[in-house]
Short mmCIF file of C-alpha atoms and ligand atoms in Angstrom, two decimals:
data_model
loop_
_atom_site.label_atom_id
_atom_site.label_comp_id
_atom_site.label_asym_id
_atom_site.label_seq_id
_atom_site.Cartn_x
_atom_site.Cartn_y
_atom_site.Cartn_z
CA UNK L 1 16.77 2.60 -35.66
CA UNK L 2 13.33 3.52 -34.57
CA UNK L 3 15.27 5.89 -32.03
CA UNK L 4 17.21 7.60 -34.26
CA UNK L 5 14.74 8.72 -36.33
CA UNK L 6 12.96 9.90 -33.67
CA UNK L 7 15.70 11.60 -32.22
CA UNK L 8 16.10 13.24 -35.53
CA UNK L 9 13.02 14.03 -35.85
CA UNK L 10 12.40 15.51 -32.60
CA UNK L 11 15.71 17.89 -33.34
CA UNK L 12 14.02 19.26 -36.69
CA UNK L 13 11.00 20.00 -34.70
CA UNK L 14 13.01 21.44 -32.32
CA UNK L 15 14.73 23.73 -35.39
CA UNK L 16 11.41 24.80 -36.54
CA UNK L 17 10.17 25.43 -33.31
CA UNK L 18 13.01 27.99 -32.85
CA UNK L 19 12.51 28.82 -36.28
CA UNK L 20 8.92 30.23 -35.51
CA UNK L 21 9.16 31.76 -31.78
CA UNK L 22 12.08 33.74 -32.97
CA UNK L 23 9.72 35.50 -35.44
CA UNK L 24 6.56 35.27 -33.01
CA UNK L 25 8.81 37.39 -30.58
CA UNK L 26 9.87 39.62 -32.78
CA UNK L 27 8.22 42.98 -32.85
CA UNK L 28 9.68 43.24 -36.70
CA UNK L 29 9.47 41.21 -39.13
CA UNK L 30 12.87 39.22 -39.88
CA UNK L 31 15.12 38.18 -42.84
CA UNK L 32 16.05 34.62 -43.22
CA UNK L 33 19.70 36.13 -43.08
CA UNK L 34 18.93 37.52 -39.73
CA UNK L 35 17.16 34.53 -38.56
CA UNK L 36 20.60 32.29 -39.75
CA UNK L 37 22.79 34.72 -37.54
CA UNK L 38 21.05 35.13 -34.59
CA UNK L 39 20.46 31.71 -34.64
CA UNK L 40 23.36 30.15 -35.47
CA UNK L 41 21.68 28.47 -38.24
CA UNK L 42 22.97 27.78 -41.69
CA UNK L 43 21.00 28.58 -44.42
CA UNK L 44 19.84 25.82 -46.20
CA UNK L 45 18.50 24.95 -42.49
CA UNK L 46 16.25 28.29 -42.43
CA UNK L 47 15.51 27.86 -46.21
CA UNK L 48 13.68 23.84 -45.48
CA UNK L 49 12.12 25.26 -42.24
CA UNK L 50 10.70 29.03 -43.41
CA UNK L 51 9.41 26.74 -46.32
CA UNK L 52 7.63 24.07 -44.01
CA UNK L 53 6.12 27.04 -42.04
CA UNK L 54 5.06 29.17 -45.38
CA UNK L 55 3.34 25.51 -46.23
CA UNK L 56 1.45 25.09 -43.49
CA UNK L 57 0.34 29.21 -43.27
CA UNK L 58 1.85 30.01 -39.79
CA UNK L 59 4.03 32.86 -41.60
CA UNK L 60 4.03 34.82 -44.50
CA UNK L 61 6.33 37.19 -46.29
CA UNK L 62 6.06 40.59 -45.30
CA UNK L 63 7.83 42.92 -47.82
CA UNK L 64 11.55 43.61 -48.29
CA UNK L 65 14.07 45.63 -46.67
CA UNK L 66 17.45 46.80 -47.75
CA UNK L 67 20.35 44.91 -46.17
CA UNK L 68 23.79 46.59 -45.41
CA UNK L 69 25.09 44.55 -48.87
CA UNK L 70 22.65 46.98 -50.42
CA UNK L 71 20.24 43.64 -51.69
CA UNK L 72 16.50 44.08 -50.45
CA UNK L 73 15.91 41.10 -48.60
CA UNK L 74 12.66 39.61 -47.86
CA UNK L 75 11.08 39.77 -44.86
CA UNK L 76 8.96 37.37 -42.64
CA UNK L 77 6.63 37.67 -39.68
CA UNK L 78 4.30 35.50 -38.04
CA UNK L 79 0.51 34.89 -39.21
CA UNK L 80 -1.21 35.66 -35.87
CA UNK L 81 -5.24 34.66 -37.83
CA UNK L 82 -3.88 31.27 -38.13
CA UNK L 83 -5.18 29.78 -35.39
CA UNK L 84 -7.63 31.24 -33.08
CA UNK L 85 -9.91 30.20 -29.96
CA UNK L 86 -13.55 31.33 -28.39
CA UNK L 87 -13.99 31.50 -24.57
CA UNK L 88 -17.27 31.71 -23.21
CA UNK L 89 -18.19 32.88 -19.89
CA UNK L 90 -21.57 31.60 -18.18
CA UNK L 91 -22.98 33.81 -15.23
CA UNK L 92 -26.82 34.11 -14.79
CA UNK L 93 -28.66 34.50 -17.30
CA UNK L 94 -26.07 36.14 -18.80
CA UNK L 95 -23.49 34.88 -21.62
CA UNK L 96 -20.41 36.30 -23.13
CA UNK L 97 -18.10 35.27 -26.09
CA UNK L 98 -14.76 36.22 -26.50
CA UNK L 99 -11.88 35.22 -29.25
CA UNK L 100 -8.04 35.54 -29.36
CA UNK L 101 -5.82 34.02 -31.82
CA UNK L 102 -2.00 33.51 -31.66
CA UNK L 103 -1.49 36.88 -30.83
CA UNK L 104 -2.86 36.84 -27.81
CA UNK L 105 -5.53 40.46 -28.20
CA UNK L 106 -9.06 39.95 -28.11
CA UNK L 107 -10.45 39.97 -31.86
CA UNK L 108 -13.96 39.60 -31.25
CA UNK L 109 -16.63 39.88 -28.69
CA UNK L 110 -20.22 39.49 -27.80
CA UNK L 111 -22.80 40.48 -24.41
CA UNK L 112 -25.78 38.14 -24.54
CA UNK L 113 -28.85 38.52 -22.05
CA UNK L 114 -31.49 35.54 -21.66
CA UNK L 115 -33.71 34.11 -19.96
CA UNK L 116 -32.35 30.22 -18.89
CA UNK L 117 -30.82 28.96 -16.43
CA UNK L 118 -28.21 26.81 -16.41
CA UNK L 119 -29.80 23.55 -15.49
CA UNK L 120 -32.92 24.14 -17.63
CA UNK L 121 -33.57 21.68 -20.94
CA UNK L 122 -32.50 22.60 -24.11
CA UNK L 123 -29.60 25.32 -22.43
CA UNK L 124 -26.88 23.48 -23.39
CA UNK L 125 -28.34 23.44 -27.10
CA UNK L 126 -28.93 27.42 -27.05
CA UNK L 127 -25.30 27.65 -25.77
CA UNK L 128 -24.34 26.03 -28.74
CA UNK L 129 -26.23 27.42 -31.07
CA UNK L 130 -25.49 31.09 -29.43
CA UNK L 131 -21.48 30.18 -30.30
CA UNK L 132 -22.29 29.13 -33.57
CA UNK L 133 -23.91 32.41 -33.77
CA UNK L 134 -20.85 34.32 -32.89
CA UNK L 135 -18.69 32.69 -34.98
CA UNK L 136 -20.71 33.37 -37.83
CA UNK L 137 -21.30 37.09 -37.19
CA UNK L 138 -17.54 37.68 -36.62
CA UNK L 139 -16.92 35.53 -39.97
CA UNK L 140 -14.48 33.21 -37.96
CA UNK L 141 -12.86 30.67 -39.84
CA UNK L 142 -14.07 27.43 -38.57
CA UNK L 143 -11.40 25.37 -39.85
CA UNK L 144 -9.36 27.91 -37.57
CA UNK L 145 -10.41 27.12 -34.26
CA UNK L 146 -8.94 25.18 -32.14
CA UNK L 147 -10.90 24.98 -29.13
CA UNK L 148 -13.40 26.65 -27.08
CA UNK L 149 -12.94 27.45 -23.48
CA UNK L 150 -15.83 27.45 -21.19
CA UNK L 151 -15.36 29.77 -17.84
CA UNK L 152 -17.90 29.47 -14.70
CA UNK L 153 -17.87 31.09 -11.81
CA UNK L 154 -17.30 27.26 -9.52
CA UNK L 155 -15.07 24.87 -8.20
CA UNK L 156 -14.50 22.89 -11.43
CA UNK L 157 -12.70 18.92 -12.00
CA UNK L 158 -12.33 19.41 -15.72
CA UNK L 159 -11.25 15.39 -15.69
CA UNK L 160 -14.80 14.84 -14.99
CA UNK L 161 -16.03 18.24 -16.65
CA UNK L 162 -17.96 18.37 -13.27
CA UNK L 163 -19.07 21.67 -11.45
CA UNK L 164 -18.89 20.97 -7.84
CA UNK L 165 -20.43 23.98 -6.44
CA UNK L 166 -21.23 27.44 -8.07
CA UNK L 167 -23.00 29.74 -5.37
CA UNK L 168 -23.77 32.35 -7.82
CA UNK L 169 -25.73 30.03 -10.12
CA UNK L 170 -26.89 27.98 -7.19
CA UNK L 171 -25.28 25.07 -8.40
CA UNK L 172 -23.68 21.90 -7.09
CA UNK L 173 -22.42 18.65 -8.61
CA UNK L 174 -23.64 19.96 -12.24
CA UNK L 175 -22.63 17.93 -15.24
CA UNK L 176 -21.01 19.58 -18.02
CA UNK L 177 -20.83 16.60 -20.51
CA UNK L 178 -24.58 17.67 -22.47
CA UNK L 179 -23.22 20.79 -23.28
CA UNK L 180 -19.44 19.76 -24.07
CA UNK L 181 -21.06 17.40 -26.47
CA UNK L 182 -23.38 20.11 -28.02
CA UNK L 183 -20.34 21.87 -28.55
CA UNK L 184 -18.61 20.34 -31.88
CA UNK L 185 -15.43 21.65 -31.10
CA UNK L 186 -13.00 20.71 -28.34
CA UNK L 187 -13.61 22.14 -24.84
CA UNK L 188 -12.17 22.76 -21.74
CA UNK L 189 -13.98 24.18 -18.67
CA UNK L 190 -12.54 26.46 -16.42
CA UNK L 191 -12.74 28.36 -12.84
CA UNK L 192 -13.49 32.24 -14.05
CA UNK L 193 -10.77 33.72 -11.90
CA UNK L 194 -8.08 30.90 -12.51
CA UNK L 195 -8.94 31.42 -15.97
CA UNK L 196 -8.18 35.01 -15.67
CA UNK L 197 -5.09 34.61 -13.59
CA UNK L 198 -3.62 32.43 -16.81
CA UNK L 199 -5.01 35.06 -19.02
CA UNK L 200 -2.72 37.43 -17.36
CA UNK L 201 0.03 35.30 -16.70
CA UNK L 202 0.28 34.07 -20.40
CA UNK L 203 -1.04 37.60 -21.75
CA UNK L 204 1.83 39.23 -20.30
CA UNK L 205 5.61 39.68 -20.92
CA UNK L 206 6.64 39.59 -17.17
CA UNK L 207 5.89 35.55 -16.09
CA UNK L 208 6.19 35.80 -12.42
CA UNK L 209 3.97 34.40 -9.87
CA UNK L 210 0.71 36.47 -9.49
CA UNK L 211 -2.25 36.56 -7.15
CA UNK L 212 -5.23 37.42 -8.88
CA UNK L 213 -8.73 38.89 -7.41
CA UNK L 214 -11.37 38.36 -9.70
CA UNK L 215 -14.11 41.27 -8.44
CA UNK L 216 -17.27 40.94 -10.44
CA UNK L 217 -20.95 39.70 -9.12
CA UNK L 218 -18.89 37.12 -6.44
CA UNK L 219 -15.48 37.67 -5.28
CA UNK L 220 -12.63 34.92 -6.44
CA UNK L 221 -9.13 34.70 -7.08
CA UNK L 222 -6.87 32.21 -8.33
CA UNK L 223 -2.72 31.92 -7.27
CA UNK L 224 -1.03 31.08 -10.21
CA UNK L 225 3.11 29.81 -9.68
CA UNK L 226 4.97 30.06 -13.54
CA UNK L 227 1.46 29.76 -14.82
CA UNK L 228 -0.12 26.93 -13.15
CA UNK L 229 -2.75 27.57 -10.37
CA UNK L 230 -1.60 26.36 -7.31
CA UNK L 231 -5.23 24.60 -6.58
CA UNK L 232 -4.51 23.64 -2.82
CA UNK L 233 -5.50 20.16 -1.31
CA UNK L 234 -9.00 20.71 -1.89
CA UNK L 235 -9.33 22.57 -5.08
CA UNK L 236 -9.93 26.00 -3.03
CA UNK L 237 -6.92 27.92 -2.77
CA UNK L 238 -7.09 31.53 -3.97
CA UNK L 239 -10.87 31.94 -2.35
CA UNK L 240 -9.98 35.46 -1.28
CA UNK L 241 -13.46 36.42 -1.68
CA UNK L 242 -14.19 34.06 2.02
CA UNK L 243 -10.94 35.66 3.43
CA UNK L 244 -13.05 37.18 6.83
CA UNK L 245 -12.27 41.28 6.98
CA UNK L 246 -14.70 41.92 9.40
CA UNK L 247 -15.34 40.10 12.57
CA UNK L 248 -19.15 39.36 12.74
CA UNK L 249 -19.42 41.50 9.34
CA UNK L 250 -21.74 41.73 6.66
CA UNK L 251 -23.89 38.39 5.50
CA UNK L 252 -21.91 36.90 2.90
CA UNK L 253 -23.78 34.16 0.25
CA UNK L 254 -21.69 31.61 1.72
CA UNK L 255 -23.70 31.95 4.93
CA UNK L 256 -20.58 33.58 6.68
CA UNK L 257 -20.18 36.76 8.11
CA UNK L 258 -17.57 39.67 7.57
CA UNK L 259 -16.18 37.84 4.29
CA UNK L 260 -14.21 40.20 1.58
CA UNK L 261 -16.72 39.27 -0.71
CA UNK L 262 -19.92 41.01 1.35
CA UNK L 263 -17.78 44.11 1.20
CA UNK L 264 -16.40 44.06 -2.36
CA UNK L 265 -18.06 42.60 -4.69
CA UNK L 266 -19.82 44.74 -7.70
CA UNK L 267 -23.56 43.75 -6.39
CA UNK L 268 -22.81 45.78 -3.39
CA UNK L 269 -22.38 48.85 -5.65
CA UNK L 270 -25.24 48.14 -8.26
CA UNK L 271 -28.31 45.54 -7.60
CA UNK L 272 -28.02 45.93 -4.00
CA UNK L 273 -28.74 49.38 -4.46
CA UNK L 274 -31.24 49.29 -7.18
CA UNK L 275 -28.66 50.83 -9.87
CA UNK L 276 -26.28 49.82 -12.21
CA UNK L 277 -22.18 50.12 -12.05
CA UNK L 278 -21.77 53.38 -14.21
CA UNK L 279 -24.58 54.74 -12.11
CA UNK L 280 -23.05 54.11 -8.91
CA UNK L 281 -19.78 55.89 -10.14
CA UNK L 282 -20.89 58.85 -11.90
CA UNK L 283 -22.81 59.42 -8.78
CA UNK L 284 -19.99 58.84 -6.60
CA UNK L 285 -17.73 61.49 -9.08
CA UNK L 286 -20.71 63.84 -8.73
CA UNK L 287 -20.49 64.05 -4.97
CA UNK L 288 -23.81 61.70 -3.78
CA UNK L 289 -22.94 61.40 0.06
CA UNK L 290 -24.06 57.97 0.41
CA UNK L 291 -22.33 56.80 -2.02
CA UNK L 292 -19.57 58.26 -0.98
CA UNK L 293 -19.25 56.57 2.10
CA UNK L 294 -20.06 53.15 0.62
CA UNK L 295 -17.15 53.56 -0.97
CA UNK L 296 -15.03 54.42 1.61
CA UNK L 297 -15.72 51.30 3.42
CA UNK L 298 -15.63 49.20 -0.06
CA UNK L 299 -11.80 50.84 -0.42
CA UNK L 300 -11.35 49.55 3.43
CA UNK L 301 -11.98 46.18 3.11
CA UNK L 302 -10.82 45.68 -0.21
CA UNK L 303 -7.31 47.05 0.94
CA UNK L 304 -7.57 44.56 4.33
CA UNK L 305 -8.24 41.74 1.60
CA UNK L 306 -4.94 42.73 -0.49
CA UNK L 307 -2.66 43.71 2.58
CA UNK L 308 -3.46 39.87 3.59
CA UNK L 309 -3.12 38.43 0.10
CA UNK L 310 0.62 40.56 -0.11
CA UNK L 311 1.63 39.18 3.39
CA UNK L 312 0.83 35.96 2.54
CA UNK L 313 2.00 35.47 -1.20
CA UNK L 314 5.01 37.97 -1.78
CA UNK L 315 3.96 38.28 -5.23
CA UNK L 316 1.96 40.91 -7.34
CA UNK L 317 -1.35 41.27 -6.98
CA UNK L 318 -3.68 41.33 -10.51
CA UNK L 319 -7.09 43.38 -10.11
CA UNK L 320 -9.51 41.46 -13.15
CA UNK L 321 -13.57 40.98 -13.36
CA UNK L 322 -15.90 43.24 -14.64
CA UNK L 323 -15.73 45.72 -11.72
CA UNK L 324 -12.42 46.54 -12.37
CA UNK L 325 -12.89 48.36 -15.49
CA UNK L 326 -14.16 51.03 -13.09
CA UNK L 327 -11.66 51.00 -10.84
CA UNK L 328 -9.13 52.12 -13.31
CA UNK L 329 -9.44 55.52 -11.77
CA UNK L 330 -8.64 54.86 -8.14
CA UNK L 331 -5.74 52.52 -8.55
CA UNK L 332 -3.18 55.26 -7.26
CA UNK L 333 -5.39 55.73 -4.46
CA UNK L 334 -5.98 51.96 -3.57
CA UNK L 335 -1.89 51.22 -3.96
CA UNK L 336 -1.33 54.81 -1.55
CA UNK L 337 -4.19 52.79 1.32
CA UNK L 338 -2.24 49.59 0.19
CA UNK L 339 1.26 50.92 1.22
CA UNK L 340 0.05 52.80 4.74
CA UNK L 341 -0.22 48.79 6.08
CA UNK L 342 2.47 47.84 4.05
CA UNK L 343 5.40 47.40 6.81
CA UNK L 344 8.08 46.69 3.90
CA UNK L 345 7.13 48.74 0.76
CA UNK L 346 6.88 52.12 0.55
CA UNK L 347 5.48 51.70 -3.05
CA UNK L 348 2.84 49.44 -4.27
CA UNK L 349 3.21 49.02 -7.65
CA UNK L 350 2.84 45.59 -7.42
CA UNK L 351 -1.14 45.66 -7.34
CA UNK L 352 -2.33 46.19 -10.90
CA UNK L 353 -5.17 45.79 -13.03
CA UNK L 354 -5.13 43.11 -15.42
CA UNK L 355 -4.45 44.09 -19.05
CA UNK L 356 -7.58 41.99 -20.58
CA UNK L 357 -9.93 43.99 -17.49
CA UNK L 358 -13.46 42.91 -18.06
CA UNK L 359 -12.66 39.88 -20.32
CA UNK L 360 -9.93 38.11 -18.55
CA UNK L 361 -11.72 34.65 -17.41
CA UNK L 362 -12.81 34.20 -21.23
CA UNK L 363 -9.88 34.88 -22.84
CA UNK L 364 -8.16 32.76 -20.39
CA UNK L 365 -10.25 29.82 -21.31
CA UNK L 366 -9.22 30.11 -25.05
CA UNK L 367 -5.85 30.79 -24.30
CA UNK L 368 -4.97 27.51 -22.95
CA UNK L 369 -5.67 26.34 -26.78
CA UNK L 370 -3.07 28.67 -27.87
CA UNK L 371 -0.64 27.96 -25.42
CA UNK L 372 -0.89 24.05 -26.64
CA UNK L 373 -0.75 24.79 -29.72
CA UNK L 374 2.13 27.39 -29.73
CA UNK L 375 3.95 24.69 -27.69
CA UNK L 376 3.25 22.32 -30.35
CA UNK L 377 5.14 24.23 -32.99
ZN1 ZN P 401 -18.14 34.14 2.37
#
């Protein structure tokens, strides 16, 4: 008996499932007439579930339109504010906020400077308090939320919401459970640029494998296979920032030599050289010399770095971190370098920047809350 209920149950969740992801992938709203037809469900059956999902404010009606019969019918579209999530992204000394909700943009954001670092007393409390903060000041509905992603910049066993080892924050084996339980809302914790890989992956229409290259203050990456990261034996695949593309190169910070990451990440272009990112590019556009040739050899080894990622992966190849907002310019160059060692494509359109840039590894955090949930419909 027990069964059969549950069978019948799971087939009306089922219905209403369909019910909603026809109109979340809609780019119009839809009629309940068009939502019978296309389908293949009788009426009454859309009536009972558009009613369920009106009750529980996941859609709402969105005007009329005139059918071929010449009656207006009503419309319907999803609510995408009815559910929403905060990512948070912890570099040094340095903390950003982020929110999506179900429609997967970025609806509000926040750049915070301090002084802490991570292991200091009380910085799990000013985290907290700095989210609370946010929320507040973008008037998100707490009620809303369903979760807020935290994204570092580590090797990461969210079972144990452990940080192995972080070079950038000079970190190893750091504890996350202070702060999760500052945080009164549930959490997940997440590698930066496996974060942004999902960000991209879910984010985007096309769901085919991806290699993504996270270029910011470190270089990372994360290989994500129909959205899940393939994480390797050891919980290091997709450290193309260690790939060597130099023998006996530059000093990297893992104590190696000649790694991608010496060459290309965005400290190489701004704190190594006593500037700042849009410094280093407006004087590269206005013809400084040594910049100019920094560059040059950046574009090298950065090419090297994707020619080997390509050979090895077949798949395309996602440009995110906050460097790559100023690449944006030079992608038709760095595809051109890309297909000169490419011995099978002529074209390489299949490096691309991702379509969340700067903000990737947060948003990618929250959106594994609206992935869960959206599969929970
Ligand atoms: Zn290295």
């Amino acid at each position: 008996m027990s069964d059969l209920n549950d069978a019948i149950s799971d087939r009306r969740r089922q219905t209403r499932s369909s019910v909603y992801h026809y109109l979340y992938q809609s780019p119009e709203p839809r009629s309940k007439q068009d939502i019978s037809r296309d389908l293949n469900l009788s009426l009454p059956t859309v009536y009972q579930n558009v009613s369920e999902l009106l009750d529980a404010g996941l859609i709402e009606y969105a005007g009329t339109s005139q059918s071929a019969g010449g009656r207006p019918a009503m419309q319907l579209r999803i609510l995408p504010g009815a559910r929403c999530a905060i990512g948070i992204s912890i570099t040094g000394h340095r903390l950003r906020f982020a929110a999506t909700d179900l429609s997967r943009e970025e609806i509000a954001y926040k750049d915070l400077r301090h002084s802490l670092n991570v292991e200091d007393e009380g910085y799990s409390e000013f985290v907290a308090q700095q989210l609370e903060n946010f929320i507040d000041e973008n008037h998100i509905d707490r009620n809303r939320i369903l979760g807020v992603g935290i994204s570092i910049a580590g090797i990461i066993l969210p079972e144990i919401f452990t940080v192995l080892y972080a070079p950038t924050l000079y970190i190893r084996n750091l504890s996350l459970k202070a702060l999760i339980d500052a945080i009164p809302y549930s959490v997940f914790p997440g590698n930066d640029a496996s974060s942004g890989g999902f960000a991209e992956w879910f984010g985007s229409e096309k769901r085919e494998s991806i290699a993504f290259l996270s270029l910011a203050e470190g270089v990372g990456g994360a290989v994500l296979v129909n959205g899940d990261q393939y994480v390797g034996n050891n919980y290091r695949s997709g450290e193309f920032g260690h790939m060597c593309v130099e023998w006996d190169g530059l000093p990297c910070s893992c104590g190696r030599k000649g790694c991608l990451e010496a060459y290309c990440s965005a400290k190489r272009l701004s704190t190594d050289l006593g500037i700042t990112l849009p410094e280093f590019f407006s004087g590269l556009e206005n013809g400084n010399e040594d910049y100019a040739a920094l560059w040059e050899d950046f574009k090298k080894h950065l090419v090297i770095g994707l020619h080997n990622i390509r050979m090895t992966l077949d798949c395309d190849i996602v440009l995110g971190g906050y460097l790559t907002e100023y690449l944006k310019p030079y992608i038709g160059e760095l595809q051109e370098m890309l297909a000169e060692t490419d011995p099978f494509d002529r074209e390489c359109h299949y490096l691309r920047i991702s379509r969340y840039s700067k903000d990737s590894s947060m948003l990618g955090v929250a959106l594994t809350f609206i992935r869960d949930f959206l599969n929970s419909i």
